[in-house]
PDB file of C-alpha atoms in Angstrom:
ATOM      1  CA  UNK A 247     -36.862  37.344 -16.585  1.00 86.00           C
ATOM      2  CA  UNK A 248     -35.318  33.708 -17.266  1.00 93.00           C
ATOM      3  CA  UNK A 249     -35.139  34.769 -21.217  1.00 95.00           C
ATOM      4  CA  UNK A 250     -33.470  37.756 -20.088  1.00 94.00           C
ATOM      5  CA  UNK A 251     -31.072  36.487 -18.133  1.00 96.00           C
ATOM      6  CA  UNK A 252     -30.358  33.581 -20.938  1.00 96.00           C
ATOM      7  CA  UNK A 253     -29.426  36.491 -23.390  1.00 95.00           C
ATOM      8  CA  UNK A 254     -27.589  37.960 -21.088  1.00 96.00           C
ATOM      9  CA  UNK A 255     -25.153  34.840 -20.549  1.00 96.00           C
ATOM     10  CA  UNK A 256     -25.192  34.787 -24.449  1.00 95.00           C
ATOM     11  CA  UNK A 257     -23.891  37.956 -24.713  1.00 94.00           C
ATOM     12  CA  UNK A 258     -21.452  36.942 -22.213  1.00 94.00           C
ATOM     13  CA  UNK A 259     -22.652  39.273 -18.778  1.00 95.00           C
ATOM     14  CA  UNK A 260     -21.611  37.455 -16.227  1.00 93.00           C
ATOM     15  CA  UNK A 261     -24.100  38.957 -13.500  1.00 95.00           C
ATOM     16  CA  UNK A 262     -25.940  42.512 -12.891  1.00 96.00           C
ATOM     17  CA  UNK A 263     -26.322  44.562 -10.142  1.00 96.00           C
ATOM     18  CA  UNK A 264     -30.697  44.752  -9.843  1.00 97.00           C
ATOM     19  CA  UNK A 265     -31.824  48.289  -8.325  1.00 97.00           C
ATOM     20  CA  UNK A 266     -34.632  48.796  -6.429  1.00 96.00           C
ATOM     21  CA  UNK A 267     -37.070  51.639  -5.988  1.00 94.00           C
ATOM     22  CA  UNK A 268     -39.058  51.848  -2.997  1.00 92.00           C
ATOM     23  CA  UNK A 269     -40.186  49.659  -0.206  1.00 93.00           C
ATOM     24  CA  UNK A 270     -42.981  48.453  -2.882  1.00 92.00           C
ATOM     25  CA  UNK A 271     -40.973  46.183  -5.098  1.00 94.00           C
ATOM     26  CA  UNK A 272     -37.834  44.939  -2.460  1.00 96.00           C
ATOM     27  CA  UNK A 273     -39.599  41.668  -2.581  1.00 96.00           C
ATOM     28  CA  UNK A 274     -39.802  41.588  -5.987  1.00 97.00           C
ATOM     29  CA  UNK A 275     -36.109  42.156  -6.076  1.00 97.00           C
ATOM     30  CA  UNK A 276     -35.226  39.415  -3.457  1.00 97.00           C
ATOM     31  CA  UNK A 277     -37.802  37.000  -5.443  1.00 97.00           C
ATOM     32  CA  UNK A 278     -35.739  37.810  -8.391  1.00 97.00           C
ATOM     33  CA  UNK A 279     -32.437  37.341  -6.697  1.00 97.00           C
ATOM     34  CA  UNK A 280     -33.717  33.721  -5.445  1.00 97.00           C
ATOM     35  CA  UNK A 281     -34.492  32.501  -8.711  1.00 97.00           C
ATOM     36  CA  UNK A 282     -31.396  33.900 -10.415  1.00 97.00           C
ATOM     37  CA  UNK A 283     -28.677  33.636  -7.276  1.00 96.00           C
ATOM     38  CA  UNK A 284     -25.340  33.590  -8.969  1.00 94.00           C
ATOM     39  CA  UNK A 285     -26.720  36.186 -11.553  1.00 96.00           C
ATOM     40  CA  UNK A 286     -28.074  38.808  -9.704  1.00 96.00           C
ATOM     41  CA  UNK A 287     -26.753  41.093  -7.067  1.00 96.00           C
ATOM     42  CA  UNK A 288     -29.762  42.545  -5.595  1.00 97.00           C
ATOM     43  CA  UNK A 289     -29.757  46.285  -3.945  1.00 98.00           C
ATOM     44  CA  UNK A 290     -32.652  47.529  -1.949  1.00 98.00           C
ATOM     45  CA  UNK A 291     -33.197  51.074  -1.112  1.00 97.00           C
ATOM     46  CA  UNK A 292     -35.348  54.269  -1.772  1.00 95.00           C
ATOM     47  CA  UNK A 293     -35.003  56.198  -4.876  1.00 95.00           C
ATOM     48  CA  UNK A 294     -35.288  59.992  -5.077  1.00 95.00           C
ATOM     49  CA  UNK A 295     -38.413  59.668  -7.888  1.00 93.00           C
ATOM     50  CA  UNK A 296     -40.333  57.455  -5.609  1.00 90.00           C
ATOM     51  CA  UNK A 297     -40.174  59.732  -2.273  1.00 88.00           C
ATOM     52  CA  UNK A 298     -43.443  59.539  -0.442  1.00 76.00           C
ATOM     53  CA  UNK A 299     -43.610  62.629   2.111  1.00 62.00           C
ATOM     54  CA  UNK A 300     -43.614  59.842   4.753  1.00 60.00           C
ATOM     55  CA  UNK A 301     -40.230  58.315   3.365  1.00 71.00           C
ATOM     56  CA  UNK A 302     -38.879  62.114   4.221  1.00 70.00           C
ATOM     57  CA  UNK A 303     -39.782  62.477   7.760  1.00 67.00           C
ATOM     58  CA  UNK A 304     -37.909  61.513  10.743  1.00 65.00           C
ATOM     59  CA  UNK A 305     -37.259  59.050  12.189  1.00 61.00           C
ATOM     60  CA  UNK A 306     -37.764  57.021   9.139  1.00 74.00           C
ATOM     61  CA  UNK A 307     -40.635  54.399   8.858  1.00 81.00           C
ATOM     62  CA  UNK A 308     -38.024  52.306   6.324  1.00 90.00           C
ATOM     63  CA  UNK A 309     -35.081  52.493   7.862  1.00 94.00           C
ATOM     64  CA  UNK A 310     -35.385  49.386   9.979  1.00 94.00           C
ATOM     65  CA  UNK A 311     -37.327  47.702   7.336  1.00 95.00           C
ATOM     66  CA  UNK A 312     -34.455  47.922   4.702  1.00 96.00           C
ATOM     67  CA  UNK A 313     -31.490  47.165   7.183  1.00 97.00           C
ATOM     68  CA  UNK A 314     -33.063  43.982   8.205  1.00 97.00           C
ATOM     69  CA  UNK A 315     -34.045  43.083   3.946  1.00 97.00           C
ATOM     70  CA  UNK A 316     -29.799  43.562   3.958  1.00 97.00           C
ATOM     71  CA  UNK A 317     -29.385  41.526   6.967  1.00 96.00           C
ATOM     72  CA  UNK A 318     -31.585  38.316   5.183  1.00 96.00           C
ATOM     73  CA  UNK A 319     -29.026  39.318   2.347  1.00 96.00           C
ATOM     74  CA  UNK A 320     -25.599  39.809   3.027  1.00 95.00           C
ATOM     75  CA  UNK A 321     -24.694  39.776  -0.610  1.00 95.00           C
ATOM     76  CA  UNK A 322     -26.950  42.687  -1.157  1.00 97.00           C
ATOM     77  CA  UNK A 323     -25.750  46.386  -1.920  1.00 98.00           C
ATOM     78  CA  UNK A 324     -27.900  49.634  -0.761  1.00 98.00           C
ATOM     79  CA  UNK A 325     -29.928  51.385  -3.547  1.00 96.00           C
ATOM     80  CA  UNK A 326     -31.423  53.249  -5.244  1.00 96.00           C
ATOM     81  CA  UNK A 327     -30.781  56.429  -3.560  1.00 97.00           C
ATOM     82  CA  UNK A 328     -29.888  59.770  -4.187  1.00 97.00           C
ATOM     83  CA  UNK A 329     -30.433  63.479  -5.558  1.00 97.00           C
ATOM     84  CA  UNK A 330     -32.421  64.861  -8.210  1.00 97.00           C
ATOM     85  CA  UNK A 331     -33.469  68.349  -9.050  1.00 95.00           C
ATOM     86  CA  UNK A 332     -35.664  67.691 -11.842  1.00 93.00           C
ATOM     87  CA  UNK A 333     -40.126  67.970 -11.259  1.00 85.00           C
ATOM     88  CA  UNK A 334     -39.509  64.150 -11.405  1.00 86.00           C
ATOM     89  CA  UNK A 335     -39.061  64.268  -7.722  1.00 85.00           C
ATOM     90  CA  UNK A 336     -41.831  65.053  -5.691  1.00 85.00           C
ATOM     91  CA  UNK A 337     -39.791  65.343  -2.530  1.00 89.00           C
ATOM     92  CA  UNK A 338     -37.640  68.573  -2.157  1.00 91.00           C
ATOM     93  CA  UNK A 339     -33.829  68.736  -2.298  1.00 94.00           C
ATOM     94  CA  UNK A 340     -33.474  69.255   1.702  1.00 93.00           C
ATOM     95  CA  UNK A 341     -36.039  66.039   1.884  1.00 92.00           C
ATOM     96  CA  UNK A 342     -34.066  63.865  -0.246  1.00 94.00           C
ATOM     97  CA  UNK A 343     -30.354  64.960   1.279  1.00 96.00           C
ATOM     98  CA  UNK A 344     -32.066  63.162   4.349  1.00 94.00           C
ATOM     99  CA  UNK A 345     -33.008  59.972   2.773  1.00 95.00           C
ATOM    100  CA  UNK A 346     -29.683  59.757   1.057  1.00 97.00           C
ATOM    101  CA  UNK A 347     -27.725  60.389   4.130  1.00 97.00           C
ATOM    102  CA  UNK A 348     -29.630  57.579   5.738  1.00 96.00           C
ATOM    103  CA  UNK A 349     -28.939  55.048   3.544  1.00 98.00           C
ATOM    104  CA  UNK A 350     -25.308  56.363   3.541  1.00 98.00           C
ATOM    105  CA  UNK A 351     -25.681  55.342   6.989  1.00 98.00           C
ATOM    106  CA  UNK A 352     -27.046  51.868   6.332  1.00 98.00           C
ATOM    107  CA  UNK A 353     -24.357  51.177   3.575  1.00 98.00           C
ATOM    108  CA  UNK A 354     -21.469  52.577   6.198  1.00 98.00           C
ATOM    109  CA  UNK A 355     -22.816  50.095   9.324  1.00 98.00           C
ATOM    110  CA  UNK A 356     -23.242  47.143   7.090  1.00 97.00           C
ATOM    111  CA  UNK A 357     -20.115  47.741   5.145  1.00 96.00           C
ATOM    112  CA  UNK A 358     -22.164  47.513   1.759  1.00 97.00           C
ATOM    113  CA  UNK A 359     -21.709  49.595  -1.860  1.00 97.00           C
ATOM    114  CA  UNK A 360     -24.504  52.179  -2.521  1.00 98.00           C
ATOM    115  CA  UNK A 361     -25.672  53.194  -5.983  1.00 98.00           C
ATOM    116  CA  UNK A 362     -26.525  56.838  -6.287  1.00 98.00           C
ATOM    117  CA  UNK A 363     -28.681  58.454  -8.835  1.00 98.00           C
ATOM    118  CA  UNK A 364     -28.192  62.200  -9.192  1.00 98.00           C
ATOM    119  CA  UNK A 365     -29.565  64.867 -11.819  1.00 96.00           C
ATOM    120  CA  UNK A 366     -28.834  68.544 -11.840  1.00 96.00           C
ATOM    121  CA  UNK A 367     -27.243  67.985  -7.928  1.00 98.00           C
ATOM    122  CA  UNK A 368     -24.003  66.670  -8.621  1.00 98.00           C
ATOM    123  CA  UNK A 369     -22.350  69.789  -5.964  1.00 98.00           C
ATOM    124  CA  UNK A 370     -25.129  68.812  -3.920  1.00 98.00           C
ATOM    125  CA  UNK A 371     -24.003  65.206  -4.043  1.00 98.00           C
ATOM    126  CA  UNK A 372     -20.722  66.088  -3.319  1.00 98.00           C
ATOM    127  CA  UNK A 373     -21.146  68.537  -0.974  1.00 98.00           C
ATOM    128  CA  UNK A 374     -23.074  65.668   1.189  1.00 98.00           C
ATOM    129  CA  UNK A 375     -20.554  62.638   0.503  1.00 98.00           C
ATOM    130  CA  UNK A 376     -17.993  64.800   1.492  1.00 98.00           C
ATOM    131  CA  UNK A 377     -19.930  66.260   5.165  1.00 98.00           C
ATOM    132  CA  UNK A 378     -20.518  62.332   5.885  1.00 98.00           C
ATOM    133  CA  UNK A 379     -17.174  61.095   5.470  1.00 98.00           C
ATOM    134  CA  UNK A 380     -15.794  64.071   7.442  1.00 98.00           C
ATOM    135  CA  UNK A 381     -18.197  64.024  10.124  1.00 98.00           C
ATOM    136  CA  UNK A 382     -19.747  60.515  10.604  1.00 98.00           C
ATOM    137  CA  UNK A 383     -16.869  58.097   9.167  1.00 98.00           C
ATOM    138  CA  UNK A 384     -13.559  57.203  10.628  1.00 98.00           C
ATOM    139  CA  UNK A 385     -11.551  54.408  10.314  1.00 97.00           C
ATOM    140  CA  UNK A 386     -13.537  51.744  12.048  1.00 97.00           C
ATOM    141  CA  UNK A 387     -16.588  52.904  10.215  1.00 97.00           C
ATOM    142  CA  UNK A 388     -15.244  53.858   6.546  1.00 98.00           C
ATOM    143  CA  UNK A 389     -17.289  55.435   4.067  1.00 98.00           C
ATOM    144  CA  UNK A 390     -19.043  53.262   1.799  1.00 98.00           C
ATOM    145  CA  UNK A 391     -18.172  52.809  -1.753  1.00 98.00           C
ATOM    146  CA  UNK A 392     -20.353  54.976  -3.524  1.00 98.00           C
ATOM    147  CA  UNK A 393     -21.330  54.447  -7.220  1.00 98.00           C
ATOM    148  CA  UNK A 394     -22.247  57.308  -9.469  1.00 98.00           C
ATOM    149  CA  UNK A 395     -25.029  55.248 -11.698  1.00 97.00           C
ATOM    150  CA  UNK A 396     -25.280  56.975 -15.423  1.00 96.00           C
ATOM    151  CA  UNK A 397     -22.766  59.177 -14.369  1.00 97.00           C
ATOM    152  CA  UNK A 398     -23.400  62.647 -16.344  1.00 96.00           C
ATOM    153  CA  UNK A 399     -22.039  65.165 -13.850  1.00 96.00           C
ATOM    154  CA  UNK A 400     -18.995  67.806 -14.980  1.00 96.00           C
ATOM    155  CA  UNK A 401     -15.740  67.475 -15.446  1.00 96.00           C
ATOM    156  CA  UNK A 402     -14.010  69.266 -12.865  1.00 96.00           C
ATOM    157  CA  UNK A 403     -15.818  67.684  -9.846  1.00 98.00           C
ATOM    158  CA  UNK A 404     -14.291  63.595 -11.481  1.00 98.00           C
ATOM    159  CA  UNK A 405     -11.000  64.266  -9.228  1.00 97.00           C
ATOM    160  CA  UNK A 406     -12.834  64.983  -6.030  1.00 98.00           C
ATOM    161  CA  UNK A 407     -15.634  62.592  -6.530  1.00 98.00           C
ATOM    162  CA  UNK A 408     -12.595  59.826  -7.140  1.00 98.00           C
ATOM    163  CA  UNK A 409     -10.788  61.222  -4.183  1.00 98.00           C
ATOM    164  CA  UNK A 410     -13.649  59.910  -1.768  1.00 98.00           C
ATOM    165  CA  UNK A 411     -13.719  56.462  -3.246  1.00 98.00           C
ATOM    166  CA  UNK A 412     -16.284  56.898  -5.842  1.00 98.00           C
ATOM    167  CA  UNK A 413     -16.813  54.940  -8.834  1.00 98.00           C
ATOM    168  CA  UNK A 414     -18.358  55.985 -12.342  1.00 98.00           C
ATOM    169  CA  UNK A 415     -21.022  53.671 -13.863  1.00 98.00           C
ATOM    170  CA  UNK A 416     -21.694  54.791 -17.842  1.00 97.00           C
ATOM    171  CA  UNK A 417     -24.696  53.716 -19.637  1.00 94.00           C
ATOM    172  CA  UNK A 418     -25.414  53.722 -23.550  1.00 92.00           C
ATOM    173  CA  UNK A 419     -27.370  56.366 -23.594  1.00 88.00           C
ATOM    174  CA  UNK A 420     -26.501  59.268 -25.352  1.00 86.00           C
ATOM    175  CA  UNK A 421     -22.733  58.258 -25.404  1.00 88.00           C
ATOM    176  CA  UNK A 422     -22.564  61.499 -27.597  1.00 91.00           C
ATOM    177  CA  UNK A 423     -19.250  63.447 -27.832  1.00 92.00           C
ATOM    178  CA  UNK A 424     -19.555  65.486 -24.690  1.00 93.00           C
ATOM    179  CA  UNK A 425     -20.477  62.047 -22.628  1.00 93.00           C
ATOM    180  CA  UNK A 426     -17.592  60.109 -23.933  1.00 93.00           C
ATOM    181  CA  UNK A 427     -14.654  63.101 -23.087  1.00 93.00           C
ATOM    182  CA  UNK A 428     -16.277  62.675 -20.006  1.00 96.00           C
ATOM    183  CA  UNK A 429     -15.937  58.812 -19.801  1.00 95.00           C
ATOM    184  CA  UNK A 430     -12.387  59.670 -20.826  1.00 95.00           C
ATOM    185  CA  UNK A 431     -11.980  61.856 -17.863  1.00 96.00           C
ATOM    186  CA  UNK A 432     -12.667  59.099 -15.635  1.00 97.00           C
ATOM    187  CA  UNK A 433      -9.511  56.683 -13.645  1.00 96.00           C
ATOM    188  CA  UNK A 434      -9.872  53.184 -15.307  1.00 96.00           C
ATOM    189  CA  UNK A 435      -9.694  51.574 -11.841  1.00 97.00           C
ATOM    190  CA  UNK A 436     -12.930  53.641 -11.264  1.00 97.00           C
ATOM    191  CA  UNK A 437     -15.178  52.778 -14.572  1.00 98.00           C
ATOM    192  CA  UNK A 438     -18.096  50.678 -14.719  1.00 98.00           C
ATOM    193  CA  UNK A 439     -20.440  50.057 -17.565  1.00 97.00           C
ATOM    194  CA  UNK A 440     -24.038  49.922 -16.910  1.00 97.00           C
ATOM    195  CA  UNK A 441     -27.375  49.450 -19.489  1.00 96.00           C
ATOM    196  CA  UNK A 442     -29.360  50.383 -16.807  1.00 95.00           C
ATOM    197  CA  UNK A 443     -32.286  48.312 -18.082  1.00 94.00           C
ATOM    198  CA  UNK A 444     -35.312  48.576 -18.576  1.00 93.00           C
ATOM    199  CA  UNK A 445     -34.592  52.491 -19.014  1.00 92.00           C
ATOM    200  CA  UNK A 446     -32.158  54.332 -21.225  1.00 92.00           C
ATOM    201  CA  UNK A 447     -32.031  51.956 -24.386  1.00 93.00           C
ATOM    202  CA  UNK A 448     -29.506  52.939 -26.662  1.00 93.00           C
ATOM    203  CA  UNK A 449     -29.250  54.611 -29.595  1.00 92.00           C
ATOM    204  CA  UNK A 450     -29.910  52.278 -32.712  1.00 91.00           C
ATOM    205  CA  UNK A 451     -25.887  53.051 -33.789  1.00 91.00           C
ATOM    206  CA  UNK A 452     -24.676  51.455 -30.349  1.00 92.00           C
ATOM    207  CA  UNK A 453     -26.979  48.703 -31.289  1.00 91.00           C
ATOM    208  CA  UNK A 454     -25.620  47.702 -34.937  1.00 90.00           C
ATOM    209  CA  UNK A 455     -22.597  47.065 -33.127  1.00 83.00           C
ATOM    210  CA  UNK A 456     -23.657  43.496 -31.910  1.00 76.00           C
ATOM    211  CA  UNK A 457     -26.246  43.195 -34.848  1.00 68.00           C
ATOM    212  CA  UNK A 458     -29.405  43.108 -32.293  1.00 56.00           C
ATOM    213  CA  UNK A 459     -32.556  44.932 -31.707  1.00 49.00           C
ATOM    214  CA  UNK A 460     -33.333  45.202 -27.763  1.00 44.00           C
ATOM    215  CA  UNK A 461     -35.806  44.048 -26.284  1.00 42.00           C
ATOM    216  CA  UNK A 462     -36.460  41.620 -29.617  1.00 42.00           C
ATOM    217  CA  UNK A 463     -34.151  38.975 -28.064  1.00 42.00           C
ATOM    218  CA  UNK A 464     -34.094  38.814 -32.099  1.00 35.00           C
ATOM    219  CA  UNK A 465     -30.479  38.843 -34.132  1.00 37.00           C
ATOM    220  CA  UNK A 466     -31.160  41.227 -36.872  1.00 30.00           C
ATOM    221  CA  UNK A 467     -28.429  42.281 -39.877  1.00 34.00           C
ATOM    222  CA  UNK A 468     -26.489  45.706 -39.281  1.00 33.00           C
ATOM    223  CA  UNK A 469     -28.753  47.419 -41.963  1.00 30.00           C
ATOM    224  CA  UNK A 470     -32.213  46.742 -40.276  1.00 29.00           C
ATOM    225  CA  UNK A 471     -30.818  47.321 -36.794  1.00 30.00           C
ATOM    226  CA  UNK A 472     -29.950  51.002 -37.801  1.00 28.00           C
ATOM    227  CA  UNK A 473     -33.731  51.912 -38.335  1.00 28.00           C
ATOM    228  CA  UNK A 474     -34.872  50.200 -35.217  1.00 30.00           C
ATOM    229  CA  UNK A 475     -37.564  51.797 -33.021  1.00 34.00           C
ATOM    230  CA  UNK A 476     -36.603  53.495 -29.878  1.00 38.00           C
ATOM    231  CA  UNK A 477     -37.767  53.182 -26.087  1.00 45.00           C
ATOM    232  CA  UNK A 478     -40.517  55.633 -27.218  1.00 46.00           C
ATOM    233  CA  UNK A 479     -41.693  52.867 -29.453  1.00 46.00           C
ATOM    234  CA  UNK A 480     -42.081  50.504 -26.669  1.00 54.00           C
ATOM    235  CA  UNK A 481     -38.531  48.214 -26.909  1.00 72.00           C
ATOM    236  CA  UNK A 482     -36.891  48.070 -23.501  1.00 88.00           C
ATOM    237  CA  UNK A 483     -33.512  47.743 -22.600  1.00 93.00           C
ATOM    238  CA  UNK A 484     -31.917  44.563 -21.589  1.00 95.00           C
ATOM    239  CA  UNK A 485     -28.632  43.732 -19.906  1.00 96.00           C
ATOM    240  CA  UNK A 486     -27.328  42.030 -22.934  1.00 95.00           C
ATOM    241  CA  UNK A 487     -27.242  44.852 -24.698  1.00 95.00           C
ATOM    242  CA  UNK A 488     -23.709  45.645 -22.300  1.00 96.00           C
ATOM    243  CA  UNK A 489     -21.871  44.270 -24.774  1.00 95.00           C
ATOM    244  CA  UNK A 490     -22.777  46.498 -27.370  1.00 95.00           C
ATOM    245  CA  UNK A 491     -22.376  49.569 -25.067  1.00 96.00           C
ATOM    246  CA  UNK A 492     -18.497  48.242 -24.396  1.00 96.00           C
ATOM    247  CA  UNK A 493     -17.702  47.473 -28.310  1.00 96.00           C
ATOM    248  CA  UNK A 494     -19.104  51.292 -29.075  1.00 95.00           C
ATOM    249  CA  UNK A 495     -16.847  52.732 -25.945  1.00 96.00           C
ATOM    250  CA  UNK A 496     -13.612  51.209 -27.100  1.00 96.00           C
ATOM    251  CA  UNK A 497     -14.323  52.213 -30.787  1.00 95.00           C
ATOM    252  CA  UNK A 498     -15.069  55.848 -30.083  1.00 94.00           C
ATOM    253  CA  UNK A 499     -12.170  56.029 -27.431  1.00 95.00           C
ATOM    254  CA  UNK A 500      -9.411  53.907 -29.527  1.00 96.00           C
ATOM    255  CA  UNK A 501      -9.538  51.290 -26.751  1.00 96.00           C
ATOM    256  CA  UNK A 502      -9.414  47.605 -26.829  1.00 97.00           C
ATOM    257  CA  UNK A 503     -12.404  46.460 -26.330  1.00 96.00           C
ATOM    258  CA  UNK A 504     -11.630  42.709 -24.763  1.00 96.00           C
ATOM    259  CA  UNK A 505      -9.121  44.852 -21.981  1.00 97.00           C
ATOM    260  CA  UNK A 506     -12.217  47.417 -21.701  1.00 97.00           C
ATOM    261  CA  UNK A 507     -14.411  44.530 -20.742  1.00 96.00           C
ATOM    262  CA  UNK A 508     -11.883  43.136 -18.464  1.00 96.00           C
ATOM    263  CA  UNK A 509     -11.354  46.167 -16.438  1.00 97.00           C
ATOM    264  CA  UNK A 510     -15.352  47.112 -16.462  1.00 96.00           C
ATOM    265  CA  UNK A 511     -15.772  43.979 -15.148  1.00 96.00           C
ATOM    266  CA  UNK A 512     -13.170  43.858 -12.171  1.00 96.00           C
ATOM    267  CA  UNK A 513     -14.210  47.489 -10.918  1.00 97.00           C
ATOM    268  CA  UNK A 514     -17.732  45.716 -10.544  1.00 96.00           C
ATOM    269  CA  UNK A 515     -16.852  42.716  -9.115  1.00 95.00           C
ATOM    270  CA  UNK A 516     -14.593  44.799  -6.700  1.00 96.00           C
ATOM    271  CA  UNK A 517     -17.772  46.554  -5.788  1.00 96.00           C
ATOM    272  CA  UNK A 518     -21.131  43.867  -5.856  1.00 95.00           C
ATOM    273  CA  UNK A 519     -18.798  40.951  -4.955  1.00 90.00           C
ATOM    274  CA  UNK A 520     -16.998  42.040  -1.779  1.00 77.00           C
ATOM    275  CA  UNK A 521     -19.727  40.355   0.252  1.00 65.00           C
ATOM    276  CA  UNK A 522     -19.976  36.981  -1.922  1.00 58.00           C
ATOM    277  CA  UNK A 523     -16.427  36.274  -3.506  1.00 53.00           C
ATOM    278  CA  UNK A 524     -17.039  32.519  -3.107  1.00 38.00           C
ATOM    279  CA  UNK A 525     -20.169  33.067  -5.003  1.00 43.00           C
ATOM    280  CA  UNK A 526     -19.313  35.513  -8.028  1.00 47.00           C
ATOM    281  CA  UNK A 527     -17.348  34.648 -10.969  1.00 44.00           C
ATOM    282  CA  UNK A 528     -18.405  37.716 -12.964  1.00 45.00           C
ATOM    283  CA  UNK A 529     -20.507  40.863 -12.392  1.00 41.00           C
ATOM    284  CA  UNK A 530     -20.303  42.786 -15.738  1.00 48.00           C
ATOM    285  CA  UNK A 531     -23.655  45.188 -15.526  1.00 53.00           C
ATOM    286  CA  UNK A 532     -25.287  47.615 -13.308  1.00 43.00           C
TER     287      UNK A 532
END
């Protein structure tokens, strides 16, 4: 993790958001968090892939656990939650609209960001941000700024997923056509750009851009970098490779990439820093 977190600074990432998954690795998280403090903005929660049937049931066994991990961290953010329709799930849809809602509910009372994951459920998702902010917000309880992580959903539903505060985290994988018109689609005030690392490495032509192989920590020439293995060959992501995923954005889009990078940036710090401004200079990944 140190080497990682070296490259990172290298590459010039000034900080990541750090996802958990279930109950089983929030301590890893915090450990991680207490050896890289200004680095790492931890965020504890239960995602939708790792649903035991007991994390489904009410009243929920985690609940209490995970509000009082956020209390010990008041820079922390809630997640990973959310919806997915795909057999990776082993929990139903009704199941995880619970779980979601409940952490909506622990981001909402400790005024913290949550980072949603969502496959195949985005008018699910929707559906659901929009029945808690109507019937369990209000103005001394707001809803919680909710991040769309590896935002993929369609086009038409950007507006009303931006009109209840959401923002739109874009990772480098596939950045094909269709996913880039979509970036497109997306309010700049509302864009974040994510690696999500260890997962989703990018392609090898996102890679030549900054001349490296991930997961090498290894500077390679342009030419070699193009016929570098995938994730299926066993390299993982890293977040240095975020500034390879900007570079490509702004070239495909006709963007500047040094105003992309700004902007990215602010939308994140305006999001994983609200609870630590004194103690963030940069939060550049998610």
């Amino acid at each position: 993790a140190d080497e990682l977190v070296a490259r990172a600074r290298r590459a010039g990432v000034g900080g990541a958001a750090v996802c958990s998954t279930s109950g089983r690795d929030w301590a890893l998280v915090a450990a991680l968090k207490a050896r890289h403090p200004e680095f790492v903005r931890a965020q504890y929660g239960v995602h939708p892939w790792w649903l035991d049937h007991d994390d489904a049931r009410e009243p929920f066994g985690w609940s209490a656990e995970l509000r009082a991990v956020l209390a010990r961290d008041p820079t922390a953010g809630v997640g990973e939650t959310g919806l997915d329709k795909t057999r990776r799930s082993r929990a139903s849809l009704a199941a995880q609209r619970l779980v979601c809602a409940e952490h909506l509910r622990i981001a909402r009372d400790l005024r913290r960001p949550v980072t949603l994951h969502c496959v195949r459920a985005y008018g699910s998702l929707l559906e659901l941000i929009g029945d808690f902010a109507r019937y369990e917000c209000d103005a001394s309880r707001p809803l919680p700024t909710c991040v769309l992580h590896g935002f993929r959903g369609p086009a038409d539903l950007v507006a009303r997923f931006a009109a209840l505060g959401c923002r739109f985290s874009f990772g480098g994988h596939p950045l094909d056509d269709a996913h880039l018109q979509l970036l497109r689609a997306v309010p700049r005030n509302r864009l974040l750009l994510e690696t999500d690392a260890p997962d989703q490495l990018p392609p090898a032509r996102v890679l030549a851009l900054c001349g490296t192989a991930a997961g090498t920590g290894v500077d390679l020439p342009a030419a070699d970098v193009v016929g570098a293995p995938s994730d299926d060959a066993g390299f993982a992501n890293e977040p240095a490779n975020l500034r390879a995923i900007v570079r490509f954005v702004a070239a495909e889009l006709g963007w500047d990439a040094a105003e992309l990078a700004r902007d990215a940036s602010a939308n994140a710090r305006a999001v994983f820093c609200a609870q630590a401004a004194a103690h963030c200079a940069n939060a550049g990944d998610l």
